[in-house]
Amino acid sequence: SSTGSTSCSSCEAGFYSSSGASTCTQCTAGQYSALSASSSCTSCALGKYSEIQSSGCTSCPIGQYASSEGSTTCTNCTAGKYTALTTTSVCTDCPGGKYSPNDGSSFCSSCVAGTYSKAGNSSCTTCPDGKTSASESSDCDGSCEAGTYISGTSCVSCPAGQYSDTGDESCTDCPAGYYAPTDGTAVVCTISPAGYYAPTTGLTSVSTCPSGTYSGSGATECTDCFSGYYSSAGSSSCDSSCPAGTYSGSGSSTCVDCSAGYYSAAAASSCSVCAAGYYS
């Protein structure tokens, strides 16, 4: 830098000089020299940048990248892309079912149920009517689970008295002999238990068989007890027979005593008159 020198001085880090130089030159932006007495500057690697007169390069922060050597700045990832790492030279597309709405994103957000997105999208799209999706879906080919049906773009529980299987677009009335007491019944309805009956479709409850009748499971109506037998309400059979000395007609809930002068064996449908020479 002056004439008559007895020695040469070293350039500081961030500067360099060529042979025979009288001054040091600062490294330009995008380059650096880490050591003193450098004869040249080195370009910053991918994913890094520097300002002028730098002794080192700075890593790009998350959400930004530097795609070429010697970068002077980092660039924000565009909407629909992200990077969660520092020192990145390229951003990554958000996968299908996710999105990033803003530039400089370090993560992607999930699409909610009823919406979808393709890879690299900056927003989610609402499924058309009659279609649905689970969360984080890349299309709208999702099916409603059993016990629900599609309404617009949402899955809604079937009302009591109806049921659905996976993927059904509507609910179906429970058949006669079955019922569904609560919303959201899946695949099949509950069978009517013995002693009860469900006479029509779409029922939310069952009816009790009256005394003098009975039913098995899944019944749509109750059956009268045979003559000579009886039952109480809600019976699954008419196993109780009238004892000797009583009788009952079809569909009876109790047995009736034979009148004076009449008699009967067990399980009788009527009493017989005593023959001449006998009495009761």
CSV table of C-alpha atoms in Angstrom, one decimal:
chain,number,residue,atom,x,y,z
A,1,SER,CA,0.0,0.0,0.0
A,2,SER,CA,3.1,2.2,0.1
A,3,THR,CA,6.5,2.4,-1.4
A,4,GLY,CA,9.7,1.5,0.4
A,5,SER,CA,8.1,-1.4,2.3
A,6,THR,CA,10.4,-3.8,4.1
A,7,SER,CA,7.7,-6.6,4.3
A,8,CYS,CA,4.2,-7.4,3.0
A,9,SER,CA,1.1,-7.4,5.2
A,10,SER,CA,-1.5,-10.2,5.0
A,11,CYS,CA,-5.1,-9.6,3.8
A,12,GLU,CA,-7.7,-10.1,6.5
A,13,ALA,CA,-10.4,-12.8,6.2
A,14,GLY,CA,-13.1,-11.6,3.8
A,15,PHE,CA,-10.4,-10.1,1.6
A,16,TYR,CA,-7.9,-11.4,-1.0
A,17,SER,CA,-5.2,-10.2,-3.2
A,18,SER,CA,-3.3,-11.3,-6.3
A,19,SER,CA,0.5,-11.4,-6.6
A,20,GLY,CA,2.1,-7.9,-6.7
A,21,ALA,CA,-1.1,-6.2,-5.3
A,22,SER,CA,-0.8,-3.0,-3.4
A,23,THR,CA,-4.2,-3.4,-1.7
A,24,CYS,CA,-6.6,-6.1,-0.6
A,25,THR,CA,-9.9,-6.6,-2.4
A,26,GLN,CA,-13.1,-7.5,-0.5
A,27,CYS,CA,-14.8,-10.7,-1.4
A,28,THR,CA,-18.0,-10.0,-3.4
A,29,ALA,CA,-21.5,-11.1,-2.1
A,30,GLY,CA,-21.9,-14.8,-2.6
A,31,GLN,CA,-18.2,-15.5,-1.9
A,32,TYR,CA,-16.0,-15.7,1.2
A,33,SER,CA,-12.4,-16.1,2.4
A,34,ALA,CA,-12.1,-17.8,5.8
A,35,LEU,CA,-8.4,-17.3,6.3
A,36,SER,CA,-6.1,-14.3,6.3
A,37,ALA,CA,-3.6,-14.0,3.4
A,38,SER,CA,-6.1,-15.5,0.9
A,39,SER,CA,-5.2,-15.2,-2.8
A,40,SER,CA,-8.8,-15.8,-3.9
A,41,CYS,CA,-12.4,-16.0,-2.6
A,42,THR,CA,-14.5,-19.1,-2.6
A,43,SER,CA,-18.2,-19.3,-3.8
A,44,CYS,CA,-20.7,-20.2,-1.2
A,45,ALA,CA,-22.0,-23.8,-1.5
A,46,LEU,CA,-25.6,-24.7,-2.4
A,47,GLY,CA,-28.0,-23.8,0.4
A,48,LYS,CA,-25.8,-20.9,1.7
A,49,TYR,CA,-25.3,-17.2,1.0
A,50,SER,CA,-23.0,-14.4,1.9
A,51,GLU,CA,-22.8,-10.6,1.8
A,52,ILE,CA,-19.7,-8.7,0.7
A,53,GLN,CA,-16.5,-8.9,2.7
A,54,SER,CA,-17.6,-12.2,4.3
A,55,SER,CA,-15.3,-14.6,6.1
A,56,GLY,CA,-17.9,-17.4,5.9
A,57,CYS,CA,-21.3,-18.3,4.4
A,58,THR,CA,-24.7,-18.4,6.2
A,59,SER,CA,-27.1,-21.3,5.9
A,60,CYS,CA,-30.5,-20.6,4.5
A,61,PRO,CA,-33.1,-20.8,7.2
A,62,ILE,CA,-36.1,-23.2,7.1
A,63,GLY,CA,-38.6,-22.1,4.5
A,64,GLN,CA,-35.9,-20.7,2.2
A,65,TYR,CA,-33.4,-22.1,-0.3
A,66,ALA,CA,-30.4,-21.3,-2.5
A,67,SER,CA,-30.3,-23.3,-5.6
A,68,SER,CA,-26.9,-22.2,-7.0
A,69,GLU,CA,-23.4,-21.8,-5.8
A,70,GLY,CA,-22.3,-18.2,-5.0
A,71,SER,CA,-25.8,-17.1,-3.9
A,72,THR,CA,-26.1,-13.6,-2.4
A,73,THR,CA,-29.5,-14.2,-0.8
A,74,CYS,CA,-31.9,-17.1,0.0
A,75,THR,CA,-35.3,-17.4,-1.7
A,76,ASN,CA,-38.6,-18.2,-0.1
A,77,CYS,CA,-40.2,-21.5,-1.0
A,78,THR,CA,-43.3,-20.7,-3.1
A,79,ALA,CA,-46.8,-21.5,-1.8
A,80,GLY,CA,-47.4,-25.2,-2.2
A,81,LYS,CA,-43.8,-26.1,-1.3
A,82,TYR,CA,-41.8,-26.2,1.9
A,83,THR,CA,-38.5,-27.0,3.5
A,84,ALA,CA,-38.2,-28.0,7.1
A,85,LEU,CA,-34.3,-28.0,7.0
A,86,THR,CA,-31.7,-25.3,6.9
A,87,THR,CA,-29.0,-25.2,4.2
A,88,THR,CA,-31.4,-26.3,1.5
A,89,SER,CA,-30.9,-26.0,-2.2
A,90,VAL,CA,-34.4,-27.0,-3.3
A,91,CYS,CA,-37.9,-26.9,-1.8
A,92,THR,CA,-40.2,-29.9,-1.7
A,93,ASP,CA,-43.8,-30.1,-3.0
A,94,CYS,CA,-46.4,-30.5,-0.3
A,95,PRO,CA,-47.7,-34.1,-0.7
A,96,GLY,CA,-51.2,-34.8,-1.8
A,97,GLY,CA,-53.7,-34.2,1.0
A,98,LYS,CA,-51.6,-31.3,2.4
A,99,TYR,CA,-51.0,-27.7,1.4
A,100,SER,CA,-48.9,-24.5,2.2
A,101,PRO,CA,-50.8,-21.3,1.5
A,102,ASN,CA,-47.9,-18.8,1.9
A,103,ASP,CA,-44.4,-18.3,0.5
A,104,GLY,CA,-41.6,-19.3,2.9
A,105,SER,CA,-43.3,-22.3,4.5
A,106,SER,CA,-41.4,-24.7,6.7
A,107,PHE,CA,-44.3,-27.2,6.9
A,108,CYS,CA,-47.5,-28.2,5.1
A,109,SER,CA,-51.0,-28.2,6.7
A,110,SER,CA,-53.4,-31.1,6.4
A,111,CYS,CA,-56.6,-30.8,4.3
A,112,VAL,CA,-59.7,-31.5,6.5
A,113,ALA,CA,-62.3,-34.2,5.8
A,114,GLY,CA,-64.5,-33.3,2.8
A,115,THR,CA,-61.6,-31.6,1.0
A,116,TYR,CA,-58.6,-32.7,-1.0
A,117,SER,CA,-55.4,-31.5,-2.6
A,118,LYS,CA,-52.9,-32.7,-5.2
A,119,ALA,CA,-49.1,-32.6,-4.6
A,120,GLY,CA,-47.7,-29.0,-4.7
A,121,ASN,CA,-51.1,-27.3,-4.0
A,122,SER,CA,-51.3,-24.1,-2.1
A,123,SER,CA,-54.9,-24.8,-0.9
A,124,CYS,CA,-57.4,-27.5,-0.5
A,125,THR,CA,-60.5,-28.0,-2.7
A,126,THR,CA,-63.9,-28.9,-1.5
A,127,CYS,CA,-65.2,-32.2,-2.7
A,128,PRO,CA,-68.3,-32.0,-5.1
A,129,ASP,CA,-71.7,-32.9,-3.7
A,130,GLY,CA,-72.1,-36.6,-3.4
A,131,LYS,CA,-68.4,-37.1,-2.8
A,132,THR,CA,-66.3,-37.1,0.4
A,133,SER,CA,-62.8,-37.7,1.7
A,134,ALA,CA,-61.0,-38.4,4.9
A,135,SER,CA,-58.5,-35.8,6.2
A,136,GLU,CA,-55.3,-35.6,4.3
A,137,SER,CA,-56.8,-37.0,1.1
A,138,SER,CA,-55.5,-36.4,-2.4
A,139,ASP,CA,-58.9,-37.1,-4.0
A,140,CYS,CA,-62.6,-37.5,-3.2
A,141,ASP,CA,-63.2,-41.2,-3.6
A,142,GLY,CA,-63.6,-41.7,0.2
A,143,SER,CA,-66.6,-43.7,1.5
A,144,CYS,CA,-68.7,-43.0,4.5
A,145,GLU,CA,-68.3,-45.6,7.2
A,146,ALA,CA,-71.1,-48.0,8.1
A,147,GLY,CA,-73.9,-46.3,10.0
A,148,THR,CA,-73.6,-43.1,8.1
A,149,TYR,CA,-74.5,-41.7,4.7
A,150,ILE,CA,-73.2,-38.9,2.4
A,151,SER,CA,-74.9,-35.5,2.7
A,152,GLY,CA,-73.3,-32.9,0.5
A,153,THR,CA,-69.6,-33.6,1.3
A,154,SER,CA,-70.1,-34.8,4.8
A,155,CYS,CA,-70.9,-38.1,6.4
A,156,VAL,CA,-74.0,-38.0,8.6
A,157,SER,CA,-75.3,-40.6,11.0
A,158,CYS,CA,-78.3,-42.7,9.9
A,159,PRO,CA,-81.4,-41.8,12.0
A,160,ALA,CA,-82.8,-44.4,14.5
A,161,GLY,CA,-84.9,-47.0,12.6
A,162,GLN,CA,-82.4,-47.1,9.7
A,163,TYR,CA,-79.0,-48.5,8.9
A,164,SER,CA,-76.2,-48.4,6.3
A,165,ASP,CA,-73.1,-50.3,5.2
A,166,THR,CA,-69.7,-48.8,4.3
A,167,GLY,CA,-70.0,-46.6,1.2
A,168,ASP,CA,-73.8,-46.5,1.1
A,169,GLU,CA,-75.1,-43.2,-0.2
A,170,SER,CA,-78.3,-43.4,1.8
A,171,CYS,CA,-79.8,-45.2,4.8
A,172,THR,CA,-82.2,-48.1,4.6
A,173,ASP,CA,-85.2,-48.7,6.9
A,174,CYS,CA,-84.8,-51.7,9.2
A,175,PRO,CA,-86.9,-54.6,7.9
A,176,ALA,CA,-89.9,-55.9,9.8
A,177,GLY,CA,-88.8,-58.1,12.7
A,178,TYR,CA,-85.8,-55.8,13.3
A,179,TYR,CA,-85.3,-52.3,14.9
A,180,ALA,CA,-82.6,-49.6,15.5
A,181,PRO,CA,-83.1,-47.7,18.8
A,182,THR,CA,-80.2,-45.2,18.2
A,183,ASP,CA,-78.7,-43.1,15.4
A,184,GLY,CA,-75.7,-44.5,13.5
A,185,THR,CA,-76.7,-48.1,13.3
A,186,ALA,CA,-74.2,-50.0,11.1
A,187,VAL,CA,-74.6,-52.9,8.7
A,188,VAL,CA,-77.7,-54.6,10.3
A,189,CYS,CA,-80.5,-53.6,12.7
A,190,THR,CA,-81.1,-55.4,16.0
A,191,ILE,CA,-83.3,-58.4,15.8
A,192,SER,CA,-86.5,-58.3,17.8
A,193,PRO,CA,-86.1,-60.6,20.8
A,194,ALA,CA,-88.4,-63.5,21.6
A,195,GLY,CA,-91.6,-62.4,23.4
A,196,TYR,CA,-91.6,-59.2,21.3
A,197,TYR,CA,-92.5,-58.2,17.7
A,198,ALA,CA,-91.7,-55.6,15.1
A,199,PRO,CA,-94.6,-55.5,12.6
A,200,THR,CA,-93.4,-52.8,10.1
A,201,THR,CA,-90.2,-51.4,8.7
A,202,GLY,CA,-88.2,-48.5,10.0
A,203,LEU,CA,-89.0,-49.1,13.7
A,204,THR,CA,-87.0,-47.6,16.6
A,205,SER,CA,-88.5,-50.0,19.2
A,206,VAL,CA,-90.4,-53.3,19.5
A,207,SER,CA,-93.8,-54.2,21.0
A,208,THR,CA,-94.5,-56.7,23.7
A,209,CYS,CA,-96.5,-59.8,22.9
A,210,PRO,CA,-99.7,-59.6,25.0
A,211,SER,CA,-100.7,-62.3,27.4
A,212,GLY,CA,-102.1,-65.4,25.6
A,213,THR,CA,-99.6,-65.1,22.8
A,214,TYR,CA,-95.9,-65.7,22.2
A,215,SER,CA,-93.2,-65.1,19.7
A,216,GLY,CA,-89.7,-66.2,18.7
A,217,SER,CA,-86.8,-63.8,17.8
A,218,GLY,CA,-87.3,-61.7,14.6
A,219,ALA,CA,-91.1,-61.9,14.8
A,220,THR,CA,-93.4,-59.6,12.9
A,221,GLU,CA,-96.5,-60.7,14.8
A,222,CYS,CA,-97.4,-62.8,17.9
A,223,THR,CA,-99.0,-66.2,17.8
A,224,ASP,CA,-102.0,-67.3,19.9
A,225,CYS,CA,-101.3,-70.0,22.5
A,226,PHE,CA,-102.9,-73.3,21.6
A,227,SER,CA,-106.1,-74.3,23.4
A,228,GLY,CA,-105.3,-75.8,26.8
A,229,TYR,CA,-102.2,-73.6,27.2
A,230,TYR,CA,-101.7,-70.0,28.4
A,231,SER,CA,-99.0,-67.3,28.7
A,232,SER,CA,-98.2,-64.0,30.3
A,233,ALA,CA,-97.2,-60.9,28.4
A,234,GLY,CA,-93.7,-61.0,26.7
A,235,SER,CA,-93.6,-64.8,26.5
A,236,SER,CA,-91.4,-66.7,24.1
A,237,SER,CA,-93.6,-69.8,24.3
A,238,CYS,CA,-96.8,-71.2,25.7
A,239,ASP,CA,-95.3,-74.0,27.8
A,240,SER,CA,-97.7,-73.6,30.7
A,241,SER,CA,-100.6,-76.0,30.4
A,242,CYS,CA,-103.9,-75.7,32.2
A,243,PRO,CA,-104.0,-78.2,35.1
A,244,ALA,CA,-106.7,-80.9,35.4
A,245,GLY,CA,-110.0,-79.4,36.3
A,246,THR,CA,-109.4,-76.3,34.2
A,247,TYR,CA,-109.4,-75.4,30.5
A,248,SER,CA,-108.5,-72.6,28.1
A,249,GLY,CA,-109.4,-71.6,24.6
A,250,SER,CA,-107.0,-70.4,21.9
A,251,GLY,CA,-105.1,-67.2,22.9
A,252,SER,CA,-105.9,-67.4,26.6
A,253,SER,CA,-103.9,-65.7,29.3
A,254,THR,CA,-105.4,-67.7,32.2
A,255,CYS,CA,-107.2,-71.1,32.7
A,256,VAL,CA,-110.8,-71.3,33.7
A,257,ASP,CA,-112.2,-73.8,36.3
A,258,CYS,CA,-114.6,-76.4,35.1
A,259,SER,CA,-118.2,-75.8,36.2
A,260,ALA,CA,-119.9,-78.1,38.7
A,261,GLY,CA,-120.8,-81.3,37.0
A,262,TYR,CA,-117.9,-81.1,34.6
A,263,TYR,CA,-114.3,-82.2,34.6
A,264,SER,CA,-111.1,-82.1,32.5
A,265,ALA,CA,-107.7,-83.6,32.2
A,266,ALA,CA,-104.6,-81.4,32.0
A,267,ALA,CA,-104.1,-79.1,29.0
A,268,ALA,CA,-107.8,-79.3,28.1
A,269,SER,CA,-109.5,-76.9,25.7
A,270,SER,CA,-112.9,-77.6,27.3
A,271,CYS,CA,-114.5,-79.5,30.1
A,272,SER,CA,-116.5,-82.7,29.7
A,273,VAL,CA,-119.9,-83.4,31.4
A,274,CYS,CA,-119.9,-86.0,34.1
A,275,ALA,CA,-121.6,-89.2,33.0
A,276,ALA,CA,-124.7,-90.5,34.7
A,277,GLY,CA,-123.8,-92.1,38.1
A,278,TYR,CA,-120.9,-89.6,38.5
A,279,TYR,CA,-120.6,-86.1,39.9
A,280,SER,CA,-118.1,-83.3,40.5
